[in-house]
PDB file of C-alpha atoms in Angstrom:
ATOM      1  CA  ASP A   1      -7.683 -32.423  -3.918  1.00  0.00           C
ATOM      2  CA  PHE A   2      -6.275 -31.388  -7.298  1.00  0.00           C
ATOM      3  CA  LEU A   3      -6.298 -27.709  -6.269  1.00  0.00           C
ATOM      4  CA  ARG A   4      -4.449 -28.291  -2.984  1.00  0.00           C
ATOM      5  CA  PRO A   5      -0.913 -28.242  -4.438  1.00  0.00           C
ATOM      6  CA  LEU A   6      -1.774 -25.231  -6.624  1.00  0.00           C
ATOM      7  CA  VAL A   7      -3.139 -23.058  -3.806  1.00  0.00           C
ATOM      8  CA  HIS A   8      -0.953 -24.215  -0.886  1.00  0.00           C
ATOM      9  CA  HIS A   9       0.034 -21.068   1.036  1.00  0.00           C
ATOM     10  CA  ALA A  10       3.760 -21.967   1.149  1.00  0.00           C
ATOM     11  CA  PRO A  11       4.562 -24.814  -1.264  1.00  0.00           C
ATOM     12  CA  VAL A  12       8.357 -24.344  -1.066  1.00  0.00           C
ATOM     13  CA  ASP A  13       8.339 -24.663   2.728  1.00  0.00           C
ATOM     14  CA  ALA A  14       5.996 -27.656   2.440  1.00  0.00           C
ATOM     15  CA  LEU A  15       8.352 -29.349   0.003  1.00  0.00           C
ATOM     16  CA  LEU A  16      11.414 -28.816   2.206  1.00  0.00           C
ATOM     17  CA  THR A  17       9.590 -29.801   5.417  1.00  0.00           C
ATOM     18  CA  SER A  18       8.312 -32.985   3.794  1.00  0.00           C
ATOM     19  CA  LYS A  19      11.873 -33.829   2.754  1.00  0.00           C
ATOM     20  CA  GLU A  20      13.188 -33.249   6.287  1.00  0.00           C
ATOM     21  CA  MET A  21      10.428 -35.415   7.777  1.00  0.00           C
ATOM     22  CA  ARG A  22      11.323 -38.283   5.445  1.00  0.00           C
ATOM     23  CA  LEU A  23      15.022 -38.040   6.322  1.00  0.00           C
ATOM     24  CA  LEU A  24      14.223 -38.076  10.048  1.00  0.00           C
ATOM     25  CA  ALA A  25      11.908 -41.070   9.589  1.00  0.00           C
ATOM     26  CA  ARG A  26      14.648 -42.984   7.766  1.00  0.00           C
ATOM     27  CA  ALA A  27      17.062 -42.196  10.594  1.00  0.00           C
ATOM     28  CA  GLY A  28      14.546 -43.437  13.146  1.00  0.00           C
ATOM     29  CA  GLN A  29      14.164 -39.984  14.708  1.00  0.00           C
ATOM     30  CA  GLY A  30      10.618 -39.264  13.603  1.00  0.00           C
ATOM     31  CA  LYS A  31       7.570 -40.665  11.909  1.00  0.00           C
ATOM     32  CA  ALA A  32       6.134 -39.488   8.596  1.00  0.00           C
ATOM     33  CA  THR A  33       2.370 -39.454   8.252  1.00  0.00           C
ATOM     34  CA  LYS A  34       0.215 -39.514   5.140  1.00  0.00           C
ATOM     35  CA  LEU A  35      -2.044 -36.754   6.445  1.00  0.00           C
ATOM     36  CA  ARG A  36       0.531 -33.972   6.820  1.00  0.00           C
ATOM     37  CA  SER A  37      -0.314 -30.862   4.797  1.00  0.00           C
ATOM     38  CA  GLU A  38       3.363 -30.691   3.729  1.00  0.00           C
ATOM     39  CA  ASP A  39       2.691 -33.730   1.529  1.00  0.00           C
ATOM     40  CA  TRP A  40      -0.113 -31.958  -0.335  1.00  0.00           C
ATOM     41  CA  VAL A  41       2.421 -30.474  -2.772  1.00  0.00           C
ATOM     42  CA  VAL A  42       4.759 -33.359  -3.677  1.00  0.00           C
ATOM     43  CA  PRO A  43       3.980 -36.701  -1.975  1.00  0.00           C
ATOM     44  CA  PRO A  44       6.860 -38.594  -0.278  1.00  0.00           C
ATOM     45  CA  ASP A  45       6.571 -41.638  -2.539  1.00  0.00           C
ATOM     46  CA  VAL A  46       6.967 -39.423  -5.631  1.00  0.00           C
ATOM     47  CA  SER A  47      10.025 -37.651  -4.227  1.00  0.00           C
ATOM     48  CA  ALA A  48      11.600 -40.962  -3.241  1.00  0.00           C
ATOM     49  CA  LYS A  49      11.571 -42.130  -6.875  1.00  0.00           C
ATOM     50  CA  ALA A  50      13.031 -38.896  -8.267  1.00  0.00           C
ATOM     51  CA  THR A  51      16.712 -38.509  -9.103  1.00  0.00           C
ATOM     52  CA  LYS A  52      18.813 -35.812  -7.462  1.00  0.00           C
ATOM     53  CA  LYS A  53      18.588 -33.720 -10.652  1.00  0.00           C
ATOM     54  CA  GLU A  54      14.797 -34.126 -10.765  1.00  0.00           C
ATOM     55  CA  VAL A  55      14.481 -33.121  -7.109  1.00  0.00           C
ATOM     56  CA  GLN A  56      16.418 -29.919  -7.799  1.00  0.00           C
ATOM     57  CA  GLN A  57      14.264 -29.199 -10.845  1.00  0.00           C
ATOM     58  CA  VAL A  58      11.082 -29.762  -8.842  1.00  0.00           C
ATOM     59  CA  GLN A  59      12.248 -27.310  -6.171  1.00  0.00           C
ATOM     60  CA  GLU A  60      12.822 -24.651  -8.846  1.00  0.00           C
ATOM     61  CA  LEU A  61       9.410 -25.295 -10.395  1.00  0.00           C
ATOM     62  CA  VAL A  62       7.679 -25.140  -7.004  1.00  0.00           C
ATOM     63  CA  ARG A  63       9.440 -21.839  -6.291  1.00  0.00           C
ATOM     64  CA  ASP A  64       8.063 -20.456  -9.572  1.00  0.00           C
ATOM     65  CA  LEU A  65       4.618 -21.543  -8.414  1.00  0.00           C
ATOM     66  CA  GLN A  66       5.026 -19.811  -5.054  1.00  0.00           C
ATOM     67  CA  ASP A  67       6.842 -16.615  -6.042  1.00  0.00           C
ATOM     68  CA  ARG A  68       5.531 -15.978  -9.554  1.00  0.00           C
ATOM     69  CA  TRP A  69       2.239 -17.977  -9.437  1.00  0.00           C
ATOM     70  CA  VAL A  70       3.418 -19.753 -12.596  1.00  0.00           C
ATOM     71  CA  LEU A  71       2.593 -23.440 -13.037  1.00  0.00           C
ATOM     72  CA  LYS A  72       4.746 -25.270 -15.569  1.00  0.00           C
ATOM     73  CA  LYS A  73       3.785 -28.513 -17.272  1.00  0.00           C
ATOM     74  CA  LYS A  74       7.026 -30.196 -16.112  1.00  0.00           C
ATOM     75  CA  LEU A  75       5.840 -29.951 -12.497  1.00  0.00           C
ATOM     76  CA  LEU A  76       2.515 -31.769 -12.963  1.00  0.00           C
ATOM     77  CA  PRO A  77       3.888 -35.364 -12.871  1.00  0.00           C
ATOM     78  CA  TYR A  78       5.263 -34.665  -9.363  1.00  0.00           C
ATOM     79  CA  LEU A  79       2.277 -32.894  -7.759  1.00  0.00           C
ATOM     80  CA  ALA A  80      -0.067 -34.602  -5.331  1.00  0.00           C
ATOM     81  CA  LYS A  81      -2.970 -36.317  -7.142  1.00  0.00           C
ATOM     82  CA  TRP A  82      -1.792 -34.986 -10.507  1.00  0.00           C
ATOM     83  CA  HIS A  83       0.960 -37.615 -10.648  1.00  0.00           C
ATOM     84  CA  GLU A  84      -1.692 -40.339 -10.613  1.00  0.00           C
ATOM     85  CA  MET A  85      -3.192 -39.127 -13.894  1.00  0.00           C
ATOM     86  CA  ARG A  86      -2.227 -39.780 -17.491  1.00  0.00           C
ATOM     87  CA  GLU A  87      -0.899 -36.818 -19.482  1.00  0.00           C
ATOM     88  CA  GLU A  88      -4.109 -36.420 -21.499  1.00  0.00           C
ATOM     89  CA  GLU A  89      -6.158 -36.460 -18.278  1.00  0.00           C
ATOM     90  CA  ARG A  90      -4.002 -33.665 -16.872  1.00  0.00           C
ATOM     91  CA  GLY A  91      -4.655 -31.677 -20.034  1.00  0.00           C
ATOM     92  CA  ASP A  92      -8.408 -32.187 -19.667  1.00  0.00           C
ATOM     93  CA  LEU A  93      -8.307 -31.062 -16.026  1.00  0.00           C
ATOM     94  CA  LEU A  94      -6.287 -27.961 -16.913  1.00  0.00           C
ATOM     95  CA  GLY A  95      -8.971 -27.180 -19.482  1.00  0.00           C
ATOM     96  CA  VAL A  96     -11.611 -27.296 -16.754  1.00  0.00           C
ATOM     97  CA  LEU A  97      -9.534 -25.013 -14.516  1.00  0.00           C
ATOM     98  CA  GLU A  98      -9.110 -22.588 -17.433  1.00  0.00           C
ATOM     99  CA  LYS A  99     -12.872 -22.579 -18.018  1.00  0.00           C
ATOM    100  CA  PHE A 100     -13.423 -21.408 -14.445  1.00  0.00           C
ATOM    101  CA  HIS A 101     -10.542 -18.884 -14.696  1.00  0.00           C
ATOM    102  CA  LEU A 102      -8.522 -20.633 -11.981  1.00  0.00           C
ATOM    103  CA  VAL A 103      -5.502 -20.924 -14.277  1.00  0.00           C
ATOM    104  CA  VAL A 104      -4.724 -19.157 -17.545  1.00  0.00           C
ATOM    105  CA  LYS A 105      -2.166 -19.737 -20.297  1.00  0.00           C
ATOM    106  CA  TYR A 106       0.739 -17.389 -19.636  1.00  0.00           C
ATOM    107  CA  GLY A 107       3.573 -16.373 -21.930  1.00  0.00           C
ATOM    108  CA  GLU A 108       4.546 -17.613 -25.356  1.00  0.00           C
ATOM    109  CA  SER A 109       4.992 -21.189 -24.164  1.00  0.00           C
ATOM    110  CA  GLU A 110       2.004 -23.509 -24.317  1.00  0.00           C
ATOM    111  CA  GLU A 111       3.346 -25.239 -21.217  1.00  0.00           C
ATOM    112  CA  SER A 112       2.982 -22.461 -18.624  1.00  0.00           C
ATOM    113  CA  TRP A 113      -0.075 -21.237 -16.739  1.00  0.00           C
ATOM    114  CA  LEU A 114      -0.636 -18.328 -14.382  1.00  0.00           C
ATOM    115  CA  CYS A 115      -2.429 -19.625 -11.285  1.00  0.00           C
ATOM    116  CA  ALA A 116      -5.033 -16.922 -10.764  1.00  0.00           C
ATOM    117  CA  CYS A 117      -6.388 -19.028  -7.900  1.00  0.00           C
ATOM    118  CA  ARG A 118      -3.218 -18.235  -5.918  1.00  0.00           C
ATOM    119  CA  LEU A 119      -3.909 -14.488  -6.068  1.00  0.00           C
ATOM    120  CA  VAL A 120      -6.733 -14.829  -3.547  1.00  0.00           C
ATOM    121  CA  ALA A 121      -4.300 -15.922  -0.832  1.00  0.00           C
ATOM    122  CA  ALA A 122      -1.534 -13.631  -2.119  1.00  0.00           C
ATOM    123  CA  GLU A 123      -3.649 -10.474  -2.090  1.00  0.00           C
ATOM    124  CA  GLY A 124      -1.551  -7.621  -0.731  1.00  0.00           C
ATOM    125  CA  SER A 125       1.590  -9.727  -0.319  1.00  0.00           C
ATOM    126  CA  ASP A 126       3.344  -8.111  -3.275  1.00  0.00           C
ATOM    127  CA  ALA A 127       1.163  -5.041  -3.702  1.00  0.00           C
ATOM    128  CA  THR A 128       2.712  -2.499  -6.014  1.00  0.00           C
ATOM    129  CA  THR A 129       1.926   1.117  -6.884  1.00  0.00           C
ATOM    130  CA  PRO A 130       0.890   1.267 -10.540  1.00  0.00           C
ATOM    131  CA  ASP A 131       1.964   4.133 -12.782  1.00  0.00           C
ATOM    132  CA  TRP A 132      -1.208   6.041 -13.661  1.00  0.00           C
ATOM    133  CA  SER A 133       0.605   8.888 -15.462  1.00  0.00           C
ATOM    134  CA  ARG A 134      -0.063   7.329 -18.881  1.00  0.00           C
ATOM    135  CA  TYR A 135      -3.811   7.598 -18.239  1.00  0.00           C
ATOM    136  CA  GLU A 136      -4.011  11.197 -16.964  1.00  0.00           C
ATOM    137  CA  ASN A 137      -5.681  12.335 -20.189  1.00  0.00           C
ATOM    138  CA  HIS A 138      -7.954   9.305 -20.518  1.00  0.00           C
ATOM    139  CA  ALA A 139     -11.193   8.218 -18.887  1.00  0.00           C
ATOM    140  CA  THR A 140     -11.022   6.164 -15.691  1.00  0.00           C
ATOM    141  CA  VAL A 141     -13.871   4.065 -14.285  1.00  0.00           C
ATOM    142  CA  ARG A 142     -14.050   3.448 -10.563  1.00  0.00           C
ATOM    143  CA  TYR A 143     -16.153   0.638  -9.060  1.00  0.00           C
ATOM    144  CA  THR A 144     -16.691   0.912  -5.296  1.00  0.00           C
ATOM    145  CA  PHE A 145     -17.863  -2.126  -3.303  1.00  0.00           C
ATOM    146  CA  ASP A 146     -19.003  -2.217   0.327  1.00  0.00           C
ATOM    147  CA  PHE A 147     -18.233  -5.923   0.112  1.00  0.00           C
ATOM    148  CA  LEU A 148     -15.718  -7.146  -2.471  1.00  0.00           C
ATOM    149  CA  PRO A 149     -15.366 -10.968  -2.622  1.00  0.00           C
ATOM    150  CA  ARG A 150     -11.728 -12.058  -2.727  1.00  0.00           C
ATOM    151  CA  PRO A 151     -12.096 -14.292  -5.824  1.00  0.00           C
ATOM    152  CA  LEU A 152     -13.604 -11.552  -8.012  1.00  0.00           C
ATOM    153  CA  PHE A 153     -10.378  -9.728  -8.920  1.00  0.00           C
ATOM    154  CA  PRO A 154      -8.334 -12.866  -9.774  1.00  0.00           C
ATOM    155  CA  ARG A 155     -11.139 -14.165 -11.990  1.00  0.00           C
ATOM    156  CA  PHE A 156     -11.460 -10.815 -13.751  1.00  0.00           C
ATOM    157  CA  LEU A 157      -7.680 -10.690 -14.217  1.00  0.00           C
ATOM    158  CA  ALA A 158      -7.646 -14.176 -15.740  1.00  0.00           C
ATOM    159  CA  MET A 159     -10.495 -13.284 -18.109  1.00  0.00           C
ATOM    160  CA  GLN A 160      -8.569 -10.314 -19.507  1.00  0.00           C
ATOM    161  CA  ILE A 161      -5.380 -12.315 -20.072  1.00  0.00           C
ATOM    162  CA  LEU A 162      -7.495 -14.886 -21.925  1.00  0.00           C
ATOM    163  CA  ASN A 163      -9.452 -12.290 -23.923  1.00  0.00           C
ATOM    164  CA  PRO A 164      -8.725 -12.938 -27.647  1.00  0.00           C
ATOM    165  CA  ASP A 165      -9.319  -9.236 -28.391  1.00  0.00           C
ATOM    166  CA  PHE A 166      -6.375  -8.315 -26.170  1.00  0.00           C
ATOM    167  CA  LYS A 167      -3.315  -9.488 -28.087  1.00  0.00           C
ATOM    168  CA  THR A 168      -0.293  -8.291 -26.159  1.00  0.00           C
ATOM    169  CA  GLU A 169       3.054  -6.884 -27.255  1.00  0.00           C
ATOM    170  CA  ARG A 170       4.713  -8.382 -24.173  1.00  0.00           C
ATOM    171  CA  LEU A 171       3.884 -10.366 -21.059  1.00  0.00           C
ATOM    172  CA  PRO A 172       1.256  -8.690 -18.852  1.00  0.00           C
ATOM    173  CA  ASP A 173       2.483  -7.048 -15.657  1.00  0.00           C
ATOM    174  CA  VAL A 174       0.705  -8.876 -12.854  1.00  0.00           C
ATOM    175  CA  ALA A 175       0.668  -8.287  -9.109  1.00  0.00           C
ATOM    176  CA  SER A 176      -1.777  -9.296  -6.418  1.00  0.00           C
ATOM    177  CA  ASN A 177      -3.392  -5.853  -6.710  1.00  0.00           C
ATOM    178  CA  MET A 178      -3.076  -4.938 -10.383  1.00  0.00           C
ATOM    179  CA  LEU A 179      -2.953  -5.958 -14.033  1.00  0.00           C
ATOM    180  CA  SER A 180      -1.299  -3.878 -16.736  1.00  0.00           C
ATOM    181  CA  MET A 181      -1.290  -4.880 -20.399  1.00  0.00           C
ATOM    182  CA  ARG A 182       0.204  -3.243 -23.484  1.00  0.00           C
ATOM    183  CA  LEU A 183      -1.758  -4.358 -26.526  1.00  0.00           C
ATOM    184  CA  LYS A 184      -0.930  -4.693 -30.191  1.00  0.00           C
ATOM    185  CA  LYS A 185      -2.363  -2.017 -32.471  1.00  0.00           C
ATOM    186  CA  LEU A 186      -5.316  -3.038 -34.612  1.00  0.00           C
ATOM    187  CA  HIS A 187      -4.245  -0.623 -37.347  1.00  0.00           C
ATOM    188  CA  GLN A 188      -0.888   1.008 -38.027  1.00  0.00           C
ATOM    189  CA  LYS A 189      -2.337   4.510 -37.595  1.00  0.00           C
ATOM    190  CA  ASP A 190      -3.786   3.701 -34.162  1.00  0.00           C
ATOM    191  CA  GLY A 191      -2.254   5.186 -31.054  1.00  0.00           C
ATOM    192  CA  THR A 192      -0.840   3.176 -28.162  1.00  0.00           C
ATOM    193  CA  ARG A 193      -3.231   0.587 -26.734  1.00  0.00           C
ATOM    194  CA  SER A 194      -2.832  -0.251 -23.091  1.00  0.00           C
ATOM    195  CA  PHE A 195      -4.939  -0.617 -19.985  1.00  0.00           C
ATOM    196  CA  LEU A 196      -4.499  -0.757 -16.229  1.00  0.00           C
ATOM    197  CA  VAL A 197      -6.684  -2.337 -13.568  1.00  0.00           C
ATOM    198  CA  GLU A 198      -5.959  -1.760  -9.892  1.00  0.00           C
ATOM    199  CA  LEU A 199      -7.493  -3.224  -6.753  1.00  0.00           C
ATOM    200  CA  GLU A 200      -7.576  -0.905  -3.742  1.00  0.00           C
ATOM    201  CA  ARG A 201      -8.492  -2.439  -0.413  1.00  0.00           C
ATOM    202  CA  GLU A 202      -7.970  -1.319   3.162  1.00  0.00           C
ATOM    203  CA  ASP A 203      -6.115  -3.762   5.386  1.00  0.00           C
ATOM    204  CA  GLU A 204      -8.343  -6.443   6.887  1.00  0.00           C
ATOM    205  CA  LYS A 205     -11.442  -4.855   5.339  1.00  0.00           C
ATOM    206  CA  ASP A 206     -13.982  -6.512   3.042  1.00  0.00           C
ATOM    207  CA  ASN A 207     -14.757  -3.376   1.055  1.00  0.00           C
ATOM    208  CA  GLY A 208     -12.710  -2.332  -1.942  1.00  0.00           C
ATOM    209  CA  VAL A 209     -12.361  -0.330  -5.135  1.00  0.00           C
ATOM    210  CA  LEU A 210     -11.527  -1.471  -8.659  1.00  0.00           C
ATOM    211  CA  ARG A 211     -10.100   1.222 -10.928  1.00  0.00           C
ATOM    212  CA  VAL A 212     -10.058   0.619 -14.666  1.00  0.00           C
ATOM    213  CA  ALA A 213      -8.399   2.808 -17.300  1.00  0.00           C
ATOM    214  CA  SER A 214      -7.398   2.451 -20.939  1.00  0.00           C
ATOM    215  CA  THR A 215      -5.868   4.598 -23.659  1.00  0.00           C
ATOM    216  CA  ASN A 216      -8.586   3.258 -25.990  1.00  0.00           C
ATOM    217  CA  LEU A 217     -12.287   3.878 -25.303  1.00  0.00           C
ATOM    218  CA  VAL A 218     -13.378   0.674 -27.056  1.00  0.00           C
ATOM    219  CA  ASP A 219     -11.017  -1.357 -24.854  1.00  0.00           C
ATOM    220  CA  LEU A 220     -12.288   0.494 -21.780  1.00  0.00           C
ATOM    221  CA  ARG A 221     -15.872  -0.389 -22.632  1.00  0.00           C
ATOM    222  CA  MET A 222     -14.909  -4.056 -23.149  1.00  0.00           C
ATOM    223  CA  LEU A 223     -13.244  -4.102 -19.720  1.00  0.00           C
ATOM    224  CA  CYS A 224     -16.304  -2.600 -18.053  1.00  0.00           C
ATOM    225  CA  CYS A 225     -18.627  -5.012 -19.856  1.00  0.00           C
ATOM    226  CA  ALA A 226     -16.456  -7.947 -18.779  1.00  0.00           C
ATOM    227  CA  LEU A 227     -16.387  -6.859 -15.142  1.00  0.00           C
ATOM    228  CA  GLU A 228     -20.106  -6.120 -14.923  1.00  0.00           C
ATOM    229  CA  GLY A 229     -20.889  -9.337 -16.779  1.00  0.00           C
ATOM    230  CA  LEU A 230     -18.764 -11.338 -14.341  1.00  0.00           C
ATOM    231  CA  ILE A 231     -20.526  -9.712 -11.383  1.00  0.00           C
ATOM    232  CA  GLY A 232     -23.957 -10.362 -12.899  1.00  0.00           C
ATOM    233  CA  LYS A 233     -23.190 -14.005 -13.639  1.00  0.00           C
ATOM    234  CA  GLY A 234     -20.885 -15.146 -10.860  1.00  0.00           C
ATOM    235  CA  PHE A 235     -21.529 -12.681  -8.025  1.00  0.00           C
ATOM    236  CA  VAL A 236     -25.273 -12.093  -8.203  1.00  0.00           C
ATOM    237  CA  ALA A 237     -26.723  -9.373  -5.939  1.00  0.00           C
ATOM    238  CA  LEU A 238     -23.304  -7.819  -5.345  1.00  0.00           C
ATOM    239  CA  ALA A 239     -23.884  -4.076  -4.880  1.00  0.00           C
ATOM    240  CA  TYR A 240     -21.479  -1.429  -6.141  1.00  0.00           C
ATOM    241  CA  SER A 241     -21.391   2.184  -7.282  1.00  0.00           C
ATOM    242  CA  THR A 242     -19.742   3.394 -10.486  1.00  0.00           C
ATOM    243  CA  GLN A 243     -17.958   6.656 -11.169  1.00  0.00           C
ATOM    244  CA  VAL A 244     -16.444   7.798 -14.467  1.00  0.00           C
ATOM    245  CA  GLU A 245     -13.674  10.370 -14.335  1.00  0.00           C
ATOM    246  CA  PHE A 246     -12.680  12.149 -17.537  1.00  0.00           C
ATOM    247  CA  ARG A 247     -10.985  15.235 -18.872  1.00  0.00           C
ATOM    248  CA  SER A 248     -13.115  17.912 -20.510  1.00  0.00           C
ATOM    249  CA  GLU A 249     -12.472  18.573 -24.196  1.00  0.00           C
ATOM    250  CA  ARG A 250     -14.309  21.898 -24.203  1.00  0.00           C
ATOM    251  CA  PRO A 251     -12.185  24.994 -24.917  1.00  0.00           C
ATOM    252  CA  GLY A 252     -11.405  26.945 -21.772  1.00  0.00           C
ATOM    253  CA  GLU A 253     -12.308  24.106 -19.407  1.00  0.00           C
ATOM    254  CA  GLU A 254      -9.524  22.446 -17.460  1.00  0.00           C
ATOM    255  CA  GLY A 255      -9.320  19.614 -14.968  1.00  0.00           C
ATOM    256  CA  ARG A 256     -11.086  16.296 -14.707  1.00  0.00           C
ATOM    257  CA  PHE A 257     -14.783  15.777 -14.178  1.00  0.00           C
ATOM    258  CA  LYS A 258     -16.636  13.011 -12.351  1.00  0.00           C
ATOM    259  CA  TRP A 259     -19.891  11.364 -13.364  1.00  0.00           C
ATOM    260  CA  GLU A 260     -21.756   9.137 -10.954  1.00  0.00           C
ATOM    261  CA  ILE A 261     -23.584   6.300 -12.742  1.00  0.00           C
ATOM    262  CA  ASP A 262     -26.618   4.569 -11.322  1.00  0.00           C
ATOM    263  CA  GLN A 263     -26.041   0.817 -11.080  1.00  0.00           C
ATOM    264  CA  LYS A 264     -29.256   0.200 -13.037  1.00  0.00           C
ATOM    265  CA  GLU A 265     -27.819   2.102 -16.010  1.00  0.00           C
ATOM    266  CA  SER A 266     -24.459   0.302 -16.138  1.00  0.00           C
ATOM    267  CA  LEU A 267     -21.710   0.805 -18.708  1.00  0.00           C
ATOM    268  CA  ALA A 268     -22.262  -2.599 -20.281  1.00  0.00           C
TER     269      ALA A 268
END
C-alpha cells in the first residue's frame, strides 16, 4: 500500500480526477468511492483539509514525481497511507525502501529521493540516445540477456547513485534507459572520471543488452562487479553473455577488438 502512490502510472491525472470526482459528489452529480485507484495518490479526506496554497504545492510535487521520478519530503504528509504515519516512521520506511534500492537520495538536498521503482513502468517512455563519443578510446563491456527482468536496471542504477566510491561533480543524468555520471577526481593528476550505462531493448521484447563504459578502468571493474553481484544475489540463474570491446595499444594496430568472456569466468 505504501508503494502505490510512488509507482502509480499517472499520479497527476489521478490527483486531478480525484478532485473532479469530489466536486461532482458535492454537487450531487456523482458519487465518490473509497476504492477508486485515483485516490491511491492523495486521499480525498487529506485534500479536503488542505488549503488552496497547499493543494497547488501538492500538484507541483506530484508532477515532479511523475515527470522527474523525484519524491520530495514535503509530499509525504499528503500521500495515501504515508499521511497516517509519524515523521520518524516515514523516515524509517524510506530507509527500508533505500535498502532495497526502490528509492535513492538524489541531489544535494537530504529531502529528495529518486524513485528508481518508477523506472520499471517508465522504461522507454523518455528513452534518450547517450553520447558515447567520450568512450571511443576506452573499454566497453556488453552484457546480453535472452531474458532481462524489468527491475534489474533500475536497481543497478540506484546502487550506482548510492555508491560511496562514486562522488559526483554534478547531478547524475538519468533516463529510463541510461545513467551517466561525472565523478570527482581522486587525485589532482587523475584524468576525467565518468561512466555511462545504457539499456538497449527491442520494443515489447524481454531480451536486452546492458552496455557499460568508463574512462577509468578501476571504476569500470567496480561497475561490472556490482552488476554481476546484483545478478548473482537478486536474479539467481539469470543467463547472460559478456563481451569486452577495447582499442589495441600495440603499434601499427588500429580499430577496436572484441573479447567474448565465458560466464563462468566473469569480470568480478
